[in-house]
XYZ file of C-alpha atoms in Angstrom:
673
model
C 0.000 0.000 0.000
C 2.807 2.268 0.694
C 4.476 1.641 -2.687
C 1.743 3.325 -4.760
C 2.384 6.876 -3.638
C 6.071 6.330 -4.282
C 5.456 5.346 -7.890
C 3.032 8.137 -8.650
C 4.682 10.964 -6.754
C 7.363 11.891 -9.225
C 4.865 12.217 -12.027
C 2.523 14.263 -9.972
C 5.447 16.368 -8.856
C 6.552 17.194 -12.427
C 3.077 18.218 -13.501
C 2.667 20.289 -10.410
C 5.927 22.124 -11.058
C 4.899 22.993 -14.614
C 1.666 24.448 -13.472
C 3.430 26.462 -10.786
C 5.597 28.374 -13.373
C 4.670 32.071 -13.376
C 2.517 33.023 -16.358
C 4.230 36.340 -16.698
C 7.417 34.496 -17.683
C 6.038 32.015 -20.191
C 3.999 34.562 -22.185
C 6.830 36.940 -23.059
C 9.016 33.988 -24.057
C 6.451 32.925 -26.584
C 6.191 36.447 -27.908
C 10.029 36.630 -28.210
C 10.091 33.507 -30.368
C 7.515 35.021 -32.690
C 9.600 38.161 -32.978
C 12.708 36.150 -33.820
C 10.887 34.350 -36.568
C 9.583 37.632 -37.925
C 13.089 39.121 -37.782
C 14.555 36.217 -39.723
C 11.849 36.528 -42.318
C 12.499 40.280 -42.638
C 16.215 39.752 -43.023
C 15.658 37.148 -45.708
C 13.326 39.503 -47.513
C 15.886 42.297 -47.349
C 18.594 40.004 -48.701
C 16.349 38.947 -51.546
C 15.472 42.557 -52.308
C 19.164 43.540 -52.137
C 20.123 40.799 -54.526
C 17.387 41.909 -56.869
C 18.538 45.517 -56.729
C 22.156 44.494 -57.299
C 21.172 42.386 -60.264
C 19.116 45.226 -61.632
C 21.940 47.739 -61.220
C 24.749 45.422 -62.395
C 26.526 46.551 -65.550
C 25.432 44.509 -68.503
C 27.759 41.837 -69.794
C 30.327 43.406 -72.138
C 29.060 43.454 -75.664
C 31.665 42.126 -78.097
C 30.531 44.486 -80.840
C 30.864 47.541 -78.626
C 34.286 46.436 -77.459
C 35.449 45.876 -81.013
C 34.106 49.267 -82.055
C 36.096 50.881 -79.237
C 39.163 48.916 -80.321
C 38.862 50.202 -83.868
C 38.405 53.759 -82.603
C 41.488 53.625 -80.423
C 43.397 52.019 -83.284
C 42.491 54.926 -85.561
C 43.442 57.384 -82.803
C 46.924 55.918 -82.526
C 46.453 54.335 -79.099
C 47.582 50.880 -80.117
C 47.984 49.557 -76.585
C 44.360 50.404 -75.773
C 43.269 48.937 -79.104
C 44.973 45.682 -78.189
C 43.299 45.568 -74.760
C 39.850 46.292 -76.194
C 40.244 43.696 -78.933
C 41.309 41.133 -76.338
C 38.192 41.955 -74.299
C 36.030 41.543 -77.389
C 37.569 38.134 -78.020
C 36.936 37.155 -74.401
C 33.258 38.021 -74.901
C 33.106 36.265 -78.275
C 36.036 33.822 -78.589
C 35.100 32.587 -82.054
C 34.549 35.971 -83.648
C 36.961 36.033 -86.585
C 37.030 39.776 -87.212
C 37.965 40.441 -83.573
C 41.048 38.270 -83.991
C 41.951 40.183 -87.165
C 41.634 43.533 -85.388
C 43.791 42.258 -82.530
C 46.363 41.189 -85.116
C 46.367 44.731 -86.525
C 47.008 46.145 -83.050
C 49.885 43.727 -82.533
C 51.366 44.749 -85.880
C 51.305 48.428 -84.955
C 53.000 47.506 -81.677
C 55.721 45.614 -83.545
C 54.819 42.099 -82.355
C 54.808 40.059 -85.537
C 54.685 36.654 -83.835
C 51.561 37.455 -81.810
C 49.964 39.035 -84.869
C 50.524 35.923 -86.972
C 48.993 33.766 -84.244
C 45.868 35.951 -84.200
C 45.623 35.846 -87.978
C 45.686 32.045 -87.819
C 42.833 32.144 -85.276
C 40.872 34.500 -87.523
C 41.235 32.085 -90.433
C 40.230 29.146 -88.224
C 37.147 31.118 -87.180
C 36.065 31.541 -90.802
C 37.718 34.700 -92.123
C 38.970 34.135 -95.699
C 42.746 33.981 -95.850
C 42.665 35.977 -99.090
C 41.626 39.073 -97.116
C 44.653 38.874 -94.825
C 47.689 38.717 -97.126
C 48.703 42.312 -96.397
C 48.595 41.626 -92.653
C 50.468 38.363 -93.091
C 53.116 40.269 -95.051
C 53.493 42.749 -92.209
C 53.780 39.954 -89.646
C 56.444 38.181 -91.716
C 58.373 41.430 -92.070
C 58.424 41.999 -88.315
C 59.767 38.489 -87.823
C 62.591 39.040 -90.308
C 61.160 36.871 -93.086
C 61.745 39.410 -95.848
C 61.123 37.100 -98.788
C 57.954 35.800 -97.172
C 56.777 39.366 -96.627
C 57.318 40.214 -100.289
C 55.470 37.070 -101.392
C 52.486 37.810 -99.159
C 52.437 41.437 -100.330
C 52.337 40.276 -103.939
C 49.304 38.081 -103.198
C 47.313 40.936 -101.629
C 43.959 41.934 -103.089
C 43.844 45.254 -104.997
C 41.708 46.764 -102.227
C 44.699 46.581 -99.865
C 47.373 47.325 -102.470
C 48.658 50.485 -100.731
C 49.210 48.648 -97.462
C 51.007 45.851 -99.285
C 53.166 48.339 -101.192
C 54.349 49.901 -97.948
C 55.294 46.498 -96.559
C 57.090 45.637 -99.800
C 59.058 48.886 -99.557
C 60.041 48.202 -95.949
C 61.217 44.726 -96.898
C 63.365 46.146 -99.703
C 64.950 48.610 -97.285
C 65.808 45.748 -94.957
C 67.404 44.004 -97.928
C 69.504 47.086 -98.616
C 67.573 48.222 -101.700
C 66.708 51.757 -100.629
C 66.383 52.947 -104.227
C 63.729 50.343 -105.016
C 61.877 51.112 -101.795
C 61.775 54.829 -102.552
C 60.461 54.111 -106.052
C 57.592 52.023 -104.664
C 56.622 54.643 -102.093
C 56.814 57.532 -104.552
C 54.555 55.627 -106.939
C 52.154 54.949 -104.074
C 52.081 58.613 -103.084
C 51.522 59.539 -106.708
C 48.159 57.758 -106.602
C 47.425 58.265 -102.874
C 49.034 61.565 -101.842
C 47.196 61.619 -98.496
C 48.606 58.307 -97.278
C 50.258 59.414 -94.032
C 51.800 56.000 -93.395
C 53.516 56.097 -96.786
C 54.903 59.553 -96.047
C 56.182 58.242 -92.720
C 57.895 55.283 -94.357
C 59.431 57.502 -97.035
C 60.647 59.946 -94.402
C 62.324 57.201 -92.428
C 64.069 55.857 -95.530
C 65.343 59.330 -96.356
C 66.518 59.938 -92.796
C 68.407 56.638 -92.743
C 70.026 57.516 -96.067
C 71.188 60.885 -94.710
C 68.715 62.971 -96.707
C 67.583 65.034 -93.726
C 65.929 67.689 -95.894
C 63.808 65.121 -97.706
C 63.020 63.387 -94.423
C 61.887 66.675 -92.894
C 59.473 67.314 -95.767
C 58.029 63.805 -95.563
C 57.671 63.880 -91.775
C 55.926 67.245 -91.889
C 53.459 65.909 -94.458
C 52.833 62.780 -92.385
C 52.108 64.752 -89.208
C 49.826 67.144 -91.080
C 47.799 64.232 -92.470
C 47.798 62.146 -89.256
C 48.447 64.417 -86.255
C 47.622 61.638 -83.770
C 49.758 58.945 -85.366
C 52.608 57.935 -82.984
C 54.862 56.692 -85.783
C 54.643 60.016 -87.627
C 55.164 62.023 -84.424
C 58.182 59.909 -83.479
C 59.745 60.380 -86.902
C 59.177 64.115 -86.660
C 60.913 64.089 -83.280
C 63.939 62.339 -84.769
C 64.100 64.825 -87.642
C 63.760 67.806 -85.306
C 66.492 66.347 -83.096
C 68.800 66.172 -86.086
C 67.946 69.642 -87.386
C 67.630 71.667 -84.201
C 68.782 69.654 -81.209
C 67.803 67.500 -78.266
C 65.552 69.875 -76.336
C 63.487 70.763 -79.389
C 62.806 67.087 -80.102
C 61.400 66.180 -76.688
C 57.888 67.663 -77.211
C 57.385 65.516 -80.301
C 58.207 62.308 -78.470
C 55.962 63.417 -75.618
C 53.158 64.050 -78.125
C 53.543 60.501 -79.454
C 53.395 59.121 -75.916
C 50.250 61.113 -75.166
C 48.574 59.094 -77.914
C 49.945 55.798 -76.620
C 51.929 55.863 -73.385
C 53.456 52.469 -74.192
C 54.457 53.035 -77.807
C 57.867 51.397 -77.741
C 59.701 53.303 -80.532
C 58.755 56.657 -79.004
C 59.797 55.503 -75.526
C 63.229 54.438 -76.780
C 63.880 57.686 -78.653
C 62.534 59.696 -75.716
C 64.767 57.864 -73.240
C 67.878 58.258 -75.405
C 67.229 61.968 -75.888
C 66.625 62.511 -72.177
C 69.901 60.768 -71.408
C 71.826 62.964 -73.834
C 70.432 66.044 -72.103
C 71.544 64.744 -68.697
C 68.061 63.961 -67.361
C 69.037 60.503 -66.156
C 66.162 59.870 -63.733
C 63.586 60.564 -66.433
C 65.589 58.441 -68.852
C 65.442 55.517 -66.443
C 61.674 55.922 -66.034
C 61.204 55.895 -69.810
C 63.280 52.722 -70.196
C 61.204 51.022 -67.516
C 58.035 51.930 -69.401
C 59.630 50.539 -72.562
C 60.302 47.245 -70.773
C 56.679 47.126 -69.651
C 55.568 47.751 -73.219
C 57.971 45.181 -74.651
C 59.432 42.843 -72.003
C 63.066 42.072 -72.666
C 63.507 45.067 -75.010
C 67.158 45.009 -76.054
C 67.144 48.760 -76.737
C 65.783 49.577 -73.288
C 68.278 47.266 -71.601
C 71.123 48.853 -73.557
C 70.076 52.338 -72.431
C 69.916 51.128 -68.836
C 73.409 49.676 -69.269
C 74.606 53.097 -70.434
C 73.116 54.648 -67.308
C 74.788 52.044 -65.100
C 78.141 52.626 -66.792
C 77.835 56.376 -66.256
C 77.260 55.696 -62.570
C 80.347 53.471 -62.416
C 78.345 50.265 -61.858
C 80.344 48.102 -64.247
C 78.937 44.738 -63.162
C 75.364 45.967 -63.487
C 76.069 47.448 -66.908
C 77.642 44.175 -68.055
C 74.669 42.201 -66.728
C 72.199 44.434 -68.558
C 74.131 44.124 -71.808
C 74.197 40.352 -71.402
C 70.414 40.325 -71.028
C 70.058 41.798 -74.523
C 71.079 38.403 -75.870
C 73.331 39.937 -78.515
C 70.362 41.561 -80.274
C 72.180 44.896 -80.517
C 75.734 43.626 -80.349
C 76.647 45.029 -83.764
C 75.473 48.584 -83.139
C 78.251 51.190 -82.735
C 77.052 52.364 -79.332
C 76.852 48.829 -77.989
C 80.318 48.002 -79.330
C 81.786 51.109 -77.722
C 80.139 50.380 -74.375
C 80.974 46.682 -74.398
C 84.628 47.385 -75.137
C 84.788 50.030 -72.421
C 83.377 47.646 -69.831
C 85.814 44.907 -70.858
C 88.755 47.289 -70.714
C 87.735 48.522 -67.259
C 87.738 44.921 -66.039
C 91.156 44.208 -67.573
C 89.776 42.095 -70.434
C 91.910 43.739 -73.106
C 91.456 41.035 -75.747
C 87.664 41.293 -75.567
C 87.863 45.080 -75.578
C 90.069 45.043 -78.673
C 87.652 42.687 -80.426
C 84.704 44.998 -79.786
C 86.578 48.154 -80.773
C 88.013 46.504 -83.881
C 84.440 45.846 -85.027
C 83.573 49.469 -84.273
C 86.484 50.785 -86.341
C 85.432 48.509 -89.194
C 81.951 50.033 -89.098
C 83.167 53.617 -88.531
C 86.698 53.909 -89.944
C 86.727 57.708 -89.505
C 85.903 57.538 -85.791
C 88.988 58.979 -84.077
C 87.843 58.014 -80.578
C 87.323 54.395 -81.626
C 90.741 54.244 -83.258
C 92.412 55.711 -80.196
C 90.705 53.217 -77.895
C 91.613 50.291 -80.126
C 95.206 51.490 -80.260
C 95.379 51.585 -76.459
C 93.953 48.069 -76.148
C 96.347 46.671 -78.761
C 99.318 48.231 -76.989
C 98.213 46.628 -73.730
C 98.144 43.305 -75.569
C 101.633 43.870 -76.969
C 100.440 44.137 -80.580
C 102.512 47.172 -81.556
C 102.109 46.572 -85.293
C 98.329 46.460 -84.966
C 98.398 49.585 -82.807
C 100.475 51.465 -85.390
C 98.195 50.405 -88.252
C 95.188 51.588 -86.258
C 96.650 54.909 -85.116
C 98.462 55.799 -88.342
C 95.474 57.656 -89.933
C 95.365 59.888 -86.833
C 99.117 60.462 -86.902
C 98.927 61.629 -90.521
C 96.665 64.515 -89.488
C 98.242 67.861 -88.676
C 95.675 68.338 -85.926
C 96.472 65.026 -84.192
C 95.971 65.217 -80.431
C 98.869 64.800 -78.023
C 97.501 61.598 -76.483
C 97.254 59.776 -79.818
C 100.739 60.967 -80.806
C 102.101 59.699 -77.493
C 100.512 56.310 -78.117
C 102.140 56.149 -81.547
C 105.486 57.052 -79.996
C 105.101 54.276 -77.441
C 104.349 51.788 -80.201
C 107.501 52.806 -82.114
C 109.526 52.667 -78.918
C 108.297 49.139 -78.215
C 109.292 48.172 -81.752
C 112.796 49.541 -81.117
C 112.473 52.509 -83.488
C 113.574 55.279 -81.124
C 114.005 57.807 -83.924
C 110.348 57.647 -84.942
C 109.304 57.526 -81.304
C 111.200 60.759 -80.616
C 109.609 62.420 -83.621
C 106.096 61.683 -82.409
C 106.967 62.604 -78.828
C 108.126 65.982 -80.095
C 104.836 66.441 -81.911
C 102.938 65.417 -78.782
C 104.885 67.940 -76.721
C 104.105 70.705 -79.214
C 100.424 69.855 -79.486
C 98.248 70.268 -82.615
C 99.747 72.613 -85.182
C 96.722 73.066 -87.474
C 92.930 73.086 -87.390
C 90.911 69.942 -87.902
C 91.240 68.340 -91.315
C 89.774 65.438 -93.211
C 91.222 61.944 -92.947
C 94.006 61.192 -95.365
C 93.759 58.113 -97.554
C 96.304 55.678 -98.936
C 94.155 54.681 -101.930
C 95.055 55.965 -105.374
C 92.701 58.583 -106.796
C 92.184 56.571 -109.963
C 91.014 53.520 -108.039
C 88.691 55.656 -105.923
C 87.205 57.292 -109.024
C 86.616 53.895 -110.585
C 84.787 52.770 -107.466
C 82.702 55.947 -107.494
C 81.776 55.453 -111.159
C 80.786 51.853 -110.464
C 78.523 52.958 -107.613
C 77.014 56.127 -108.978
C 74.069 55.965 -106.585
C 76.225 55.790 -103.464
C 77.717 59.154 -102.375
C 80.106 57.400 -99.986
C 82.503 56.631 -102.832
C 82.384 60.234 -104.037
C 83.348 61.410 -100.542
C 86.366 59.108 -100.727
C 87.448 60.722 -103.992
C 87.047 64.200 -102.478
C 89.218 63.271 -99.494
C 91.889 61.909 -101.815
C 91.843 65.071 -103.933
C 92.225 67.288 -100.852
C 95.083 65.119 -99.565
C 96.857 65.378 -102.917
C 96.457 69.171 -103.061
C 93.827 69.235 -105.813
C 91.499 71.548 -103.914
C 89.924 72.973 -107.089
C 88.937 69.498 -108.278
C 87.692 68.593 -104.800
C 85.529 71.727 -104.633
C 84.026 71.026 -108.051
C 83.242 67.438 -107.152
C 81.747 68.504 -103.794
C 79.494 71.032 -105.536
C 78.248 68.254 -107.779
C 77.516 66.140 -104.711
C 75.526 69.012 -103.185
C 73.566 69.464 -106.396
C 72.721 65.765 -106.488
C 71.620 65.695 -102.839
C 70.762 69.172 -101.527
C 69.061 67.703 -98.472
C 72.096 65.685 -97.363
C 74.175 67.419 -94.670
C 77.183 65.220 -95.506
C 77.366 66.785 -98.965
C 77.282 70.307 -97.511
C 79.998 69.365 -95.006
C 82.175 67.956 -97.782
C 81.858 71.216 -99.690
C 82.710 73.212 -96.583
C 85.747 71.041 -95.876
C 87.117 71.508 -99.384
C 86.612 75.281 -99.141
C 88.456 75.324 -95.806
C 91.315 73.387 -97.402
C 91.490 76.184 -99.979
C 91.429 78.853 -97.262
C 88.036 80.193 -98.382
C 86.514 80.492 -94.905
C 83.502 82.771 -95.582
C 82.259 80.419 -98.310
C 82.942 77.449 -96.052
C 80.892 79.070 -93.290
C 77.960 79.391 -95.689
C 78.193 75.712 -96.620
C 78.444 74.707 -92.959
C 75.429 76.878 -92.132
C 73.386 75.000 -94.748
C 74.583 71.732 -93.228
C 73.570 72.982 -89.767
C 70.080 73.750 -91.034
C 69.803 70.068 -91.901
C 71.721 68.482 -89.031
C 73.014 70.639 -86.213
C 75.191 68.023 -84.574
C 78.516 68.494 -82.798
C 80.875 68.080 -85.786
C 78.810 70.529 -87.810
C 78.731 73.035 -84.952
C 82.497 72.902 -84.503
C 83.108 73.410 -88.221
C 80.613 76.272 -88.411
C 81.961 78.085 -85.371
C 85.564 77.699 -86.561
C 84.805 78.949 -90.078
C 82.806 81.904 -88.765
C 85.590 82.803 -86.376
C 88.274 82.579 -89.059
C 86.217 84.748 -91.401
C 85.799 87.435 -88.756
C 82.140 86.752 -87.977
C 82.685 86.391 -84.238
C 79.165 87.402 -83.177
C 77.635 84.830 -85.509
C 80.061 82.235 -84.163
C 79.011 83.011 -80.591
C 75.342 82.837 -81.561
C 75.836 79.457 -83.210
C 77.595 78.078 -80.134
C 74.943 79.447 -77.774
C 72.168 77.953 -79.894
C 73.883 74.580 -79.921
C 74.427 74.551 -76.151
C 70.806 75.538 -75.549
C 69.811 72.275 -77.213
C 72.766 70.132 -76.125
C 73.728 71.286 -72.623
C 75.825 68.173 -71.955
C 78.123 68.611 -74.954
C 81.718 68.452 -73.748
C 83.060 69.994 -76.939
C 80.555 72.834 -76.717
C 81.278 73.509 -73.055
C 84.999 73.313 -73.710
C 84.745 75.884 -76.491
C 82.512 78.130 -74.386
C 85.038 78.077 -71.547
C 87.838 79.008 -73.929
C 85.869 81.967 -75.254
C 85.041 83.080 -71.727
C 88.756 83.092 -70.922
C 89.518 85.139 -74.034
C 86.807 87.659 -73.138
C 88.016 87.989 -69.531
C 84.909 86.457 -67.948
C 87.051 84.705 -65.352
C 84.387 83.451 -62.928
C 82.136 82.169 -65.706
C 85.126 80.487 -67.349
C 86.128 78.799 -64.099
C 82.604 77.449 -63.586
C 82.366 76.161 -67.149
C 85.837 74.641 -67.328
C 85.709 73.039 -63.886
C 82.518 71.313 -64.998
C 84.356 69.970 -68.031
C 87.358 68.891 -65.944
C 85.162 66.964 -63.512
C 83.816 64.955 -66.430
C 87.020 64.323 -68.403
C 89.608 64.317 -65.614
C 93.003 66.000 -65.691
C 94.166 64.671 -69.052
C 92.968 67.486 -71.320
C 95.847 69.906 -71.675
C 93.678 72.552 -73.286
C 91.252 72.570 -70.370
C 94.114 72.816 -67.867
C 95.688 75.650 -69.853
C 92.477 77.674 -69.879
C 91.865 76.980 -66.191
C 95.332 78.308 -65.360
C 94.565 81.526 -67.256
C 91.105 81.821 -65.685
C 92.358 81.434 -62.116
C 95.234 83.804 -62.815
C 92.807 86.392 -64.133
C 90.638 85.842 -61.078
C 93.592 86.628 -58.739
C 93.980 83.085 -57.444
C 97.609 82.532 -58.373
C 98.155 79.434 -56.240
C 95.478 77.383 -58.022
C 96.515 78.887 -61.364
C 100.080 77.622 -60.860
C 98.789 74.146 -60.072
C 96.864 73.947 -63.340
C 99.578 75.685 -65.351
C 102.224 73.267 -64.124
C 100.037 70.268 -65.052
C 99.342 71.633 -68.539
C 103.037 72.382 -69.129
C 104.069 68.917 -67.951
C 101.767 67.356 -70.544
C 102.994 69.517 -73.469
C 106.255 71.328 -72.609
C 106.755 72.392 -76.209
C 103.253 73.780 -76.559
C 103.317 77.570 -76.710
C 99.867 77.956 -75.154
C 100.755 75.713 -72.203
C 104.052 77.548 -71.573
C 102.249 80.890 -71.813
C 99.529 79.835 -69.347
C 102.109 78.535 -66.874
C 104.040 81.785 -67.144
C 100.895 83.898 -66.580
C 100.024 81.739 -63.554
C 103.487 82.182 -62.038
C 103.237 85.934 -62.549
C 99.850 85.988 -60.815
C 101.414 84.076 -57.915
C 104.285 86.577 -57.595
C 107.058 84.546 -59.287
C 108.178 87.094 -61.867
C 111.481 85.376 -62.668
C 109.871 82.026 -63.410
C 107.093 83.704 -65.358
C 109.600 85.606 -67.548
C 111.462 82.409 -68.376
C 108.308 80.590 -69.497
C 106.863 83.543 -71.382
C 110.112 83.950 -73.305
C 109.936 80.285 -74.256
C 106.306 80.659 -75.331
C 107.150 83.665 -77.483
C 109.951 81.745 -79.194
C 107.611 78.814 -79.873
C 104.930 81.126 -81.288
C 106.619 84.363 -82.354
C 103.565 85.615 -84.253
C 101.083 85.117 -81.394
C 99.984 88.591 -80.309
C 98.419 87.386 -77.071
C 101.620 85.710 -75.865
C 103.598 88.804 -76.838
C 101.238 90.996 -74.814
C 101.692 88.810 -71.733
C 105.473 89.113 -71.994
C 105.237 92.881 -72.513
C 102.990 93.286 -69.472
C 105.473 91.355 -67.333
C 108.374 93.594 -68.352
């Protein structure tokens, strides 16, 4: 009886406890659950609404036709990089659209990527575009890949509708084959029927510029820019022509204009970087080369320019590494040969340096700097005969520099010929005895004339004949032949320079100055400037000479020759402080091996009442060329400024004996007495 309550009690107890829960607690809990469910439902509704709004506001899927239209627009506007990106987007939206692949191929061609262009053309054909419509593009792609014969074959198969395009590619291929005459004929025929073809004018201008016809190139480039003012290729060509005619600074805006159309147009970036470097704007040059490497990864030209920058900063290993990364793509270019040899020589690799400089001399036999460098390397290797053969053309010149003459003397001394060594040492001690002259030649005039007659279209052989005539004393014949060269190519600065040189050889300086001025209008480079300034000075046109020098330096502020000449004139005019600033800048760049710079610095410091420094420079200049009247005079003036009258008188007497007709030296001696 007692077990029943025990079995029922727990059950009764649980029910009783549930009923005893306060109602005020259970009711709100139920309401809270309802609210939670409502909140969840609201959140879900908001998410659904948000998704709907986002879907409604989402940009529509890119339309392939719109993207292709934008690509074509940017292509016509000269923004080839943007055209490539837009065409790629169009292909992404419509992978099998044949015309999109063809447009992308066109963009690649304008960017110089023939391999990628050919791949896109193959995709266009696979997608259904008739191959017969693409021969002109195939020709361009083959040309960019170096397949010149293939380019000509594809151009010949082009439909008449695209004949102008094909003709331009054919002309470019002929130029690459060395047939500039045939290329010009094709382009002139094209322009005869399509005179508003800006691309043809650009191609013709580049051919003329490469051939040295700067006047003809200027006309063609101007026409191209007028017809296509947003075309990067035309703007870049105009920049190169302006750089040749007027100078570095004047060319920069044209390259910048090309880059405003396409910031990654590789040819403009390379020319822009090189021009910036020549003006001394190294940081901007580096930035431009980096952009060029982004535009064309592995660009040999950009890597070479970076190697030049590294070499200027003394980072030889970095410069060598950058040159190595070019893979030999520019190994045969004169600048690359000069740099490569310099780096090898700095590292003691004289054989490699000689190899590079020997190639450079073969390409540029009239390059005095290259010959001097090769001579030094050959002497270090013990090849005295090779050094003499290399330096001999310099030694034959009456204006040979003291350093080259000393090298020749060393070579003779090594060979045991002390008599010849002494002769050249005497010449080195005296310094140059005449103004700059043309290179002498060992070839007989008859043989040179025969070569010129056999190559009537190549003015190089005519220049050889002119040099031989000047060397033999036939200045009248040389002048007549040079005038004929000018008449045949009035836009070629080399012809004008040849005429000026022959007139100088005849002592007709005013006429020579006129010829040099015409050459400067076509190509105002350093050799032309030096000739013009010298001829103007010798003909008494000193103000015009100063104007020419100032104009050149305004465009080429880093020119050592220009700064050197400016410093000399400042010394002669008594502008001592300006001369010191100019000449010290030159000395910091070339070191203490230029006797002329040291001589002028001695005079400048002496004039500026700093005799102690003047003596230091005068002594160094005199030690380099003890038989040079100008060096002895400068040393004497420096000693006088430092209070050593006896020493000054001794040196000034020597200078007056070495140059008895020099009025300036005579005045210094008179003032001392």
